[in-house]
């Protein structure tokens, strides 16, 4: 059934436009994600100290 559908789409000219949209969608959704390797350290170790010579 899928083979018949693809042949019909090729004849109708829909197949080429659909594959172009599919290629664009692949580029968008397979883009590299955020690098999570920096998140391996606890947040308190990544942050700089907010206290700058505070007096007691």
Tab-separated table of N, CA and C in Angstrom:
chain	number	residue	atom	x	y	z
A	1	UNK	N	0.828	-1.193	0.000
A	1	UNK	CA	0.000	0.000	0.000
A	1	UNK	C	0.873	1.258	0.000
A	2	UNK	N	1.927	1.253	0.807
A	2	UNK	CA	2.820	2.408	0.847
A	2	UNK	C	3.511	2.620	-0.496
A	3	UNK	N	3.833	1.530	-1.168
A	3	UNK	CA	4.492	1.627	-2.481
A	3	UNK	C	3.557	2.300	-3.495
A	4	UNK	N	2.295	1.931	-3.470
A	4	UNK	CA	1.308	2.540	-4.373
A	4	UNK	C	1.141	4.019	-4.040
A	5	UNK	N	1.117	4.348	-2.758
A	5	UNK	CA	0.981	5.746	-2.335
A	5	UNK	C	2.173	6.566	-2.822
A	6	UNK	N	3.386	6.038	-2.676
A	6	UNK	CA	4.578	6.763	-3.124
A	6	UNK	C	4.566	6.965	-4.639
A	7	UNK	N	4.149	5.944	-5.386
A	7	UNK	CA	4.071	6.079	-6.841
A	7	UNK	C	3.060	7.153	-7.230
A	8	UNK	N	1.917	7.161	-6.561
A	8	UNK	CA	0.909	8.182	-6.842
A	8	UNK	C	1.440	9.577	-6.540
A	9	UNK	N	2.154	9.716	-5.412
A	9	UNK	CA	2.707	11.018	-5.045
A	9	UNK	C	3.763	11.473	-6.042
A	10	UNK	N	4.558	10.541	-6.552
A	10	UNK	CA	5.556	10.902	-7.562
A	10	UNK	C	4.881	11.379	-8.836
A	11	UNK	N	3.839	10.703	-9.246
A	11	UNK	CA	3.122	11.091	-10.459
A	11	UNK	C	2.440	12.441	-10.264
A	12	UNK	N	1.857	12.666	-9.105
A	12	UNK	CA	1.136	13.906	-8.835
A	12	UNK	C	2.087	15.071	-8.530
A	13	UNK	N	3.349	14.796	-8.256
A	13	UNK	CA	4.306	15.857	-7.966
A	13	UNK	C	4.337	16.267	-6.506
A	14	UNK	N	3.628	15.554	-5.672
A	14	UNK	CA	3.570	15.883	-4.253
A	14	UNK	C	4.798	15.333	-3.547
A	15	UNK	N	5.320	14.236	-4.017
A	15	UNK	CA	6.398	13.527	-3.359
A	15	UNK	C	7.637	14.409	-3.177
A	16	UNK	N	8.003	15.167	-4.192
A	16	UNK	CA	9.204	15.995	-4.122
A	16	UNK	C	9.061	17.109	-3.078
A	17	UNK	N	7.918	17.748	-3.051
A	17	UNK	CA	7.692	18.808	-2.070
A	17	UNK	C	7.678	18.235	-0.646
A	18	UNK	N	7.114	17.071	-0.494
A	18	UNK	CA	7.051	16.441	0.822
A	18	UNK	C	8.443	16.042	1.310
A	19	UNK	N	9.267	15.522	0.432
A	19	UNK	CA	10.624	15.150	0.845
A	19	UNK	C	11.441	16.382	1.196
A	20	UNK	N	11.174	17.500	0.527
A	20	UNK	CA	11.868	18.745	0.867
A	20	UNK	C	11.471	19.201	2.264
A	21	UNK	N	10.182	19.153	2.582
A	21	UNK	CA	9.722	19.505	3.926
A	21	UNK	C	10.290	18.564	4.970
A	22	UNK	N	10.376	17.285	4.619
A	22	UNK	CA	10.926	16.294	5.534
A	22	UNK	C	12.399	16.590	5.823
A	23	UNK	N	13.157	16.985	4.806
A	23	UNK	CA	14.571	17.303	4.992
A	23	UNK	C	14.743	18.519	5.906
A	24	UNK	N	13.908	19.518	5.740
A	24	UNK	CA	13.973	20.709	6.600
A	24	UNK	C	13.629	20.331	8.045
A	25	UNK	N	12.614	19.514	8.226
A	25	UNK	CA	12.224	19.078	9.570
A	25	UNK	C	13.352	18.280	10.222
A	26	UNK	N	14.041	17.453	9.445
A	26	UNK	CA	15.159	16.690	9.990
A	26	UNK	C	16.264	17.621	10.476
A	27	UNK	N	16.565	18.676	9.725
A	27	UNK	CA	17.602	19.627	10.126
A	27	UNK	C	17.221	20.332	11.430
A	28	UNK	N	15.964	20.709	11.539
A	28	UNK	CA	15.521	21.450	12.720
A	28	UNK	C	15.533	20.568	13.963
A	29	UNK	N	14.986	19.369	13.850
A	29	UNK	CA	14.804	18.539	15.037
A	29	UNK	C	16.011	17.677	15.379
A	30	UNK	N	16.997	17.595	14.503
A	30	UNK	CA	18.204	16.836	14.822
A	30	UNK	C	19.371	17.770	15.100
A	31	UNK	N	19.087	19.041	15.352
A	31	UNK	CA	20.136	20.004	15.686
A	31	UNK	C	20.783	19.599	17.010
A	32	UNK	N	22.056	19.910	17.165
A	32	UNK	CA	22.727	19.543	18.413
A	32	UNK	C	22.056	20.185	19.625
A	33	UNK	N	21.975	19.444	20.673
A	33	UNK	CA	21.346	19.915	21.899
A	33	UNK	C	22.363	20.649	22.762
A	34	UNK	N	21.919	21.103	23.896
A	34	UNK	CA	22.764	21.809	24.845
A	34	UNK	C	23.811	20.839	25.397
A	35	UNK	N	25.026	21.328	25.560
A	35	UNK	CA	26.097	20.518	26.111
A	35	UNK	C	25.878	20.354	27.614
A	36	UNK	N	25.565	19.159	28.042
A	36	UNK	CA	25.271	18.915	29.450
A	36	UNK	C	26.500	18.462	30.229
A	37	UNK	N	27.639	18.353	29.594
A	37	UNK	CA	28.836	17.909	30.310
A	37	UNK	C	29.242	18.920	31.382
A	38	UNK	N	28.957	20.203	31.177
A	38	UNK	CA	29.275	21.221	32.171
A	38	UNK	C	28.387	21.094	33.404
A	39	UNK	N	27.274	20.416	33.282
A	39	UNK	CA	26.346	20.278	34.404
A	39	UNK	C	26.687	19.103	35.310
A	40	UNK	N	27.786	18.420	35.025
A	40	UNK	CA	28.183	17.292	35.855
A	40	UNK	C	28.639	17.746	37.240
A	41	UNK	N	29.202	18.968	37.326
A	41	UNK	CA	29.616	19.523	38.617
A	41	UNK	C	28.383	20.054	39.338
A	42	UNK	N	28.356	19.987	40.660
A	42	UNK	CA	27.245	20.591	41.400
A	42	UNK	C	27.204	22.105	41.174
A	43	UNK	N	26.041	22.668	41.217
A	43	UNK	CA	25.849	24.088	40.924
A	43	UNK	C	26.645	24.976	41.867
A	44	UNK	N	26.770	24.574	43.119
A	44	UNK	CA	27.496	25.416	44.075
A	44	UNK	C	28.980	25.493	43.725
A	45	UNK	N	29.518	24.525	43.022
A	45	UNK	CA	30.926	24.558	42.611
A	45	UNK	C	31.116	25.382	41.346
A	46	UNK	N	30.070	25.487	40.529
A	46	UNK	CA	30.171	26.244	39.281
A	46	UNK	C	30.029	27.732	39.512
A	47	UNK	N	29.246	28.136	40.510
A	47	UNK	CA	28.982	29.552	40.751
A	47	UNK	C	30.165	30.217	41.427
A	48	UNK	N	30.359	31.481	41.102
A	48	UNK	CA	31.366	32.258	41.803
A	48	UNK	C	30.766	32.749	43.116
A	49	UNK	N	31.620	32.978	44.073
A	49	UNK	CA	31.167	33.446	45.371
A	49	UNK	C	30.587	34.846	45.241
A	50	UNK	N	29.498	35.111	45.935
A	50	UNK	CA	28.885	36.439	45.900
A	50	UNK	C	29.425	37.332	47.015
A	51	UNK	N	30.150	36.759	47.933
A	51	UNK	CA	30.673	37.527	49.058
A	51	UNK	C	32.055	38.048	48.689
A	52	UNK	N	32.198	39.353	48.703
A	52	UNK	CA	33.463	39.973	48.354
A	52	UNK	C	34.033	40.661	49.594
A	53	UNK	N	34.753	39.951	50.441
A	53	UNK	CA	35.375	40.517	51.624
A	53	UNK	C	34.380	41.048	52.637
A	54	UNK	N	33.348	40.321	52.899
A	54	UNK	CA	32.341	40.774	53.864
A	54	UNK	C	32.916	40.808	55.260
A	55	UNK	N	32.594	41.845	56.005
A	55	UNK	CA	33.074	41.988	57.392
A	55	UNK	C	32.062	41.407	58.351
A	56	UNK	N	32.555	40.884	59.438
A	56	UNK	CA	31.667	40.330	60.461
A	56	UNK	C	31.695	41.161	61.685
